[in-house]
mmCIF file of C-alpha atoms in Angstrom:
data_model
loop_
_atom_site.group_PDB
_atom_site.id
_atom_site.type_symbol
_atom_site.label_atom_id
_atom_site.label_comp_id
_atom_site.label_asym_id
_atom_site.label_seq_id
_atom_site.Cartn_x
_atom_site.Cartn_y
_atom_site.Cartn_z
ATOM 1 C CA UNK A 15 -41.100 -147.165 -89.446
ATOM 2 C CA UNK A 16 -44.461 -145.891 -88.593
ATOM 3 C CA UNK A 17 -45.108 -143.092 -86.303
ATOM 4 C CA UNK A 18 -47.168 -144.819 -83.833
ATOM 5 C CA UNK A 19 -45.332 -146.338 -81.498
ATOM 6 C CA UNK A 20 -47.709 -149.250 -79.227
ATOM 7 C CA UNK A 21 -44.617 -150.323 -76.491
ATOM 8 C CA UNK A 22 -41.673 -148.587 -75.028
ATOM 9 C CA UNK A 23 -38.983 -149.647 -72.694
ATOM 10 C CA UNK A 24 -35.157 -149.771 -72.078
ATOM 11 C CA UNK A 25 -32.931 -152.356 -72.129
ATOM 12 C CA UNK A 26 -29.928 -152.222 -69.252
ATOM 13 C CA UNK A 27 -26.083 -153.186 -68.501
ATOM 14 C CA UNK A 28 -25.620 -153.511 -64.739
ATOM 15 C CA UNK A 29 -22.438 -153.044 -63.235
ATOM 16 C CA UNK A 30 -19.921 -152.268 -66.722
ATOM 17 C CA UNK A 31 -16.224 -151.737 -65.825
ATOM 18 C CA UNK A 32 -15.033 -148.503 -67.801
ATOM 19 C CA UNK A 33 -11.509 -147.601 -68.590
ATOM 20 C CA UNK A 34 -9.716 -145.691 -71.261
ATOM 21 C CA UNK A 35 -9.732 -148.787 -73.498
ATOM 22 C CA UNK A 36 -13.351 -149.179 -75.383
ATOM 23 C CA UNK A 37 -15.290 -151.945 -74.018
ATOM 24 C CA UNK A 38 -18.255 -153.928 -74.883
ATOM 25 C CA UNK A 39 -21.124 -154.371 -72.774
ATOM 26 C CA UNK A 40 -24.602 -156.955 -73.973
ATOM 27 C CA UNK A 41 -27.553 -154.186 -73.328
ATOM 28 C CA UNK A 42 -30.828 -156.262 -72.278
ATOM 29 C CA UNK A 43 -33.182 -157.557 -70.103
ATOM 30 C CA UNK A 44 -32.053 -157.693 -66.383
ATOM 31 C CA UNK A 45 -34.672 -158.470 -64.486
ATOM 32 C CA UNK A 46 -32.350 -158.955 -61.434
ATOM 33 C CA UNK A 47 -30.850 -155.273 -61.353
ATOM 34 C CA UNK A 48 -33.802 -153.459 -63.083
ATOM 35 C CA UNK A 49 -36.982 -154.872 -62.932
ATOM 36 C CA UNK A 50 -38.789 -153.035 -65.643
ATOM 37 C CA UNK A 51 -36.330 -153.687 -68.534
ATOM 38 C CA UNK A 52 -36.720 -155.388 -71.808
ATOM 39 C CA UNK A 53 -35.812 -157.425 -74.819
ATOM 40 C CA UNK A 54 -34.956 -155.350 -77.763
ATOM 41 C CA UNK A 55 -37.543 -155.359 -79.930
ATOM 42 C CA UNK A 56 -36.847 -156.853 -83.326
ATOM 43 C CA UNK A 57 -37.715 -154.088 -85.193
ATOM 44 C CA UNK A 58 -37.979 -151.043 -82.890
ATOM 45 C CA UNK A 59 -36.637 -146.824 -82.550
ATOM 46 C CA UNK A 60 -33.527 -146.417 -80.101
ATOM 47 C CA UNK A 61 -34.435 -142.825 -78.762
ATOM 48 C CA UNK A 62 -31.593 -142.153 -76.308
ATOM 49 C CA UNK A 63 -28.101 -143.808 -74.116
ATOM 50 C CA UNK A 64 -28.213 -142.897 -70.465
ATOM 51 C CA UNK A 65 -25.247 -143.916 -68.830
ATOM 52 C CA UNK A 66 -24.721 -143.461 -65.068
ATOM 53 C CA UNK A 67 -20.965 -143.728 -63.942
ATOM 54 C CA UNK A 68 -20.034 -144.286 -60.025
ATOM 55 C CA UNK A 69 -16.460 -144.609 -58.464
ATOM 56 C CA UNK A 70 -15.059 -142.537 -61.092
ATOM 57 C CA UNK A 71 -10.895 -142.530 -60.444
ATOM 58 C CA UNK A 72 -7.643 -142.050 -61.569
ATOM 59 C CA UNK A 73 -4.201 -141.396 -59.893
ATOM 60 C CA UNK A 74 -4.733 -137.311 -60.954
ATOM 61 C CA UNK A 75 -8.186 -136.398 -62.007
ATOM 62 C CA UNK A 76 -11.421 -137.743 -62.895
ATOM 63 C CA UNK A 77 -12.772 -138.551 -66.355
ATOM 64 C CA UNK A 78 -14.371 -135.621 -67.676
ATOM 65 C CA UNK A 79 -15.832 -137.647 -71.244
ATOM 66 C CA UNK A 80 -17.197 -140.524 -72.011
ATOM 67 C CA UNK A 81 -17.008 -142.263 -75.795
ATOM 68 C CA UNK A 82 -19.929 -144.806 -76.492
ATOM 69 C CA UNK A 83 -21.565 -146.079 -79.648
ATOM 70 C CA UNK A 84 -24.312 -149.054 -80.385
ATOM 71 C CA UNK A 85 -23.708 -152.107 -82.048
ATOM 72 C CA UNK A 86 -25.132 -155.176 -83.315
ATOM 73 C CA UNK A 87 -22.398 -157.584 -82.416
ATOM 74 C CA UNK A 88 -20.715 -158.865 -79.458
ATOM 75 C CA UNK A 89 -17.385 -157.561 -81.079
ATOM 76 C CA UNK A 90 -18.417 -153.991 -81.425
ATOM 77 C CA UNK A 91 -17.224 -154.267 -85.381
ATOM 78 C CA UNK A 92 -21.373 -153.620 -86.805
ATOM 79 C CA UNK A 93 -22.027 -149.566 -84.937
ATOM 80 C CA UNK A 94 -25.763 -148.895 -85.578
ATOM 81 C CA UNK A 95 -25.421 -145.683 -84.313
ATOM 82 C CA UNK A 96 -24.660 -142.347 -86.211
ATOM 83 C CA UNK A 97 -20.765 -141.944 -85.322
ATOM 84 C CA UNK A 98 -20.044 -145.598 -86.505
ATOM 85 C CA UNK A 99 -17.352 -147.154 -84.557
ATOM 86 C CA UNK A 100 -15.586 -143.501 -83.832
ATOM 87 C CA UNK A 101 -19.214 -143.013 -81.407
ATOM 88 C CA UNK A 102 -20.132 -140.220 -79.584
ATOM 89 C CA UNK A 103 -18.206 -138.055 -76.829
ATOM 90 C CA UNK A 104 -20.038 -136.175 -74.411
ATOM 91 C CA UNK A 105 -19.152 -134.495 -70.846
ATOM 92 C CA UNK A 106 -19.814 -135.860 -68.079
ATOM 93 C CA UNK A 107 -21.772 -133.980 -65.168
ATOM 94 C CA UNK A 108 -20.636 -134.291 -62.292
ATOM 95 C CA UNK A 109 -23.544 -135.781 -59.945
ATOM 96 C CA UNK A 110 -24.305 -134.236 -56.488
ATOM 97 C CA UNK A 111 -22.448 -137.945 -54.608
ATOM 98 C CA UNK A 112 -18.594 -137.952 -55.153
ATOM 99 C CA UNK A 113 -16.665 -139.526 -57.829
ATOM 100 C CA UNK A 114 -20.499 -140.055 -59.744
ATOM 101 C CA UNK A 115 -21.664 -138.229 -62.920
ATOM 102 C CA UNK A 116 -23.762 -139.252 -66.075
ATOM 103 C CA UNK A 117 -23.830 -138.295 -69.635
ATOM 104 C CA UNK A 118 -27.359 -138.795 -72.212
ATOM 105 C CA UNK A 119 -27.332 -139.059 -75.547
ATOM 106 C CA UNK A 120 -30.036 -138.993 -78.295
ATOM 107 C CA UNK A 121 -29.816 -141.383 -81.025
ATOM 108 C CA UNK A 122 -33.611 -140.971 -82.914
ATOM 109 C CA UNK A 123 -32.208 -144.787 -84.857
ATOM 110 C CA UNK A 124 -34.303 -147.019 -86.528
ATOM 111 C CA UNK A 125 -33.112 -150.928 -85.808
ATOM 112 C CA UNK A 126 -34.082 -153.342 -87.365
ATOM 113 C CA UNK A 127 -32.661 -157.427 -86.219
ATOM 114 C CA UNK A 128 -30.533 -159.065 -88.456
ATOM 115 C CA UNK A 129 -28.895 -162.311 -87.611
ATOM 116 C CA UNK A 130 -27.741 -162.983 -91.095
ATOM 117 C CA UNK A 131 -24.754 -160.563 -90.738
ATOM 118 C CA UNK A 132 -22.230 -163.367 -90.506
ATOM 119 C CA UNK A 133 -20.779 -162.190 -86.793
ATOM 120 C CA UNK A 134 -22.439 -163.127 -83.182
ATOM 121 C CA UNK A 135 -26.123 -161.263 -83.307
ATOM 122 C CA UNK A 136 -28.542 -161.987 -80.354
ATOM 123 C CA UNK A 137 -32.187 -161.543 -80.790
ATOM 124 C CA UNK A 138 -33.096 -158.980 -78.131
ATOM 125 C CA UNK A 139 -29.782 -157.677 -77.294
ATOM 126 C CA UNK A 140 -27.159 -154.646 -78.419
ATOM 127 C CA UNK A 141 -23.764 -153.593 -76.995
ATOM 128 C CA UNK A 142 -22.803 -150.596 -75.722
ATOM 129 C CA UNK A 143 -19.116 -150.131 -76.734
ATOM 130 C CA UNK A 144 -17.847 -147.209 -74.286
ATOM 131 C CA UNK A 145 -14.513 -145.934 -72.837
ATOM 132 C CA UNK A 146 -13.269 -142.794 -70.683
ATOM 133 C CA UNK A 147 -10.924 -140.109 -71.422
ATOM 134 C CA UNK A 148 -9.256 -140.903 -68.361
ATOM 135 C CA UNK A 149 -9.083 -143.204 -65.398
ATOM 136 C CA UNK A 150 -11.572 -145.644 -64.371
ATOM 137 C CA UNK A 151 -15.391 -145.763 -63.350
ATOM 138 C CA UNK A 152 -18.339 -148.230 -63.228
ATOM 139 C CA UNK A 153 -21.210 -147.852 -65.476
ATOM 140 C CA UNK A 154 -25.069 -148.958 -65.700
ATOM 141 C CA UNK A 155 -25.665 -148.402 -69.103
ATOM 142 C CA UNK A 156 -29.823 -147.995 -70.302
ATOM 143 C CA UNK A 157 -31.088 -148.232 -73.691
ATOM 144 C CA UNK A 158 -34.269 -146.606 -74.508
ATOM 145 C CA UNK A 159 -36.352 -147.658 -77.263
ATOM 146 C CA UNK A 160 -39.846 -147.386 -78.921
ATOM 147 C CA UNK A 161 -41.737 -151.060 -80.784
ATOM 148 C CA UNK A 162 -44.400 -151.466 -82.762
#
């Protein structure tokens, strides 16, 4: 890909329920819950995750990591990310509200759309697959990415 870059945005999951069981969350426009989001370009960089957690429990303590990787599908099977399907674990920090916190991670991927893959592609959208090491939380998952 070249290095000049002419459009950036993010693309954004409102609302994801996280557990200890990976889930998989569509990553796109949402004009309703943020305003400034995007498509996925067709061809475009994904520079970094941010993922903000809120009403972080379980019955003994809160979850301290969070597990996510990128994919192509709806099913989660096609990671795009380095990690592959095992993702990424980072810690959590601990925001200043209770039972919040928020991990980022840097991807620095090229992505490139391709429908012909043979499983459920959507121009203009990834998925987030992401679970806890423990208990439960809600997420609003952002996807930041560079176009040509």
């Amino acid at each position: 890909m070249s290095a000049t870059w002419r459009t950036q945005g993010f693309a954004y999951s409102n609302n994801a329920s996280l557990s200890t069981t990976q889930t998989v969350h569509a990553v796109t426009r949402d004009v309703t819950n943020a305003a400034l989001s995007g498509d996925f370009p067709s061809n475009c960089y994904i520079d970094s995750v941010e993922i903000f957690l809120t009403g972080m429990s379980t019955g003994g303590s809160l979850p301290t990591e969070v597990t996510v990787y990128l994919a192509r599908d709806s099913t989660g099977d096609i990671a795009i990310t380095p990690g592959g399907t095992t993702g990424a674990t980072q810690t959590i920090e601990t925001g200043f509200t209770a039972n919040t916190g928020s991990v980022v991670y840097t991807v620095g991927s090229d992505f490139n759309f391709d429908a012909s893959t043979g499983y459920t592609c959507t121009r203009g959208t990834l998925y987030a697959v992401v679970k806890l090491d423990v208990g439960t939380a809600t997420a609003d998952v952002r996807v930041n990415w560079r176009g040509l």
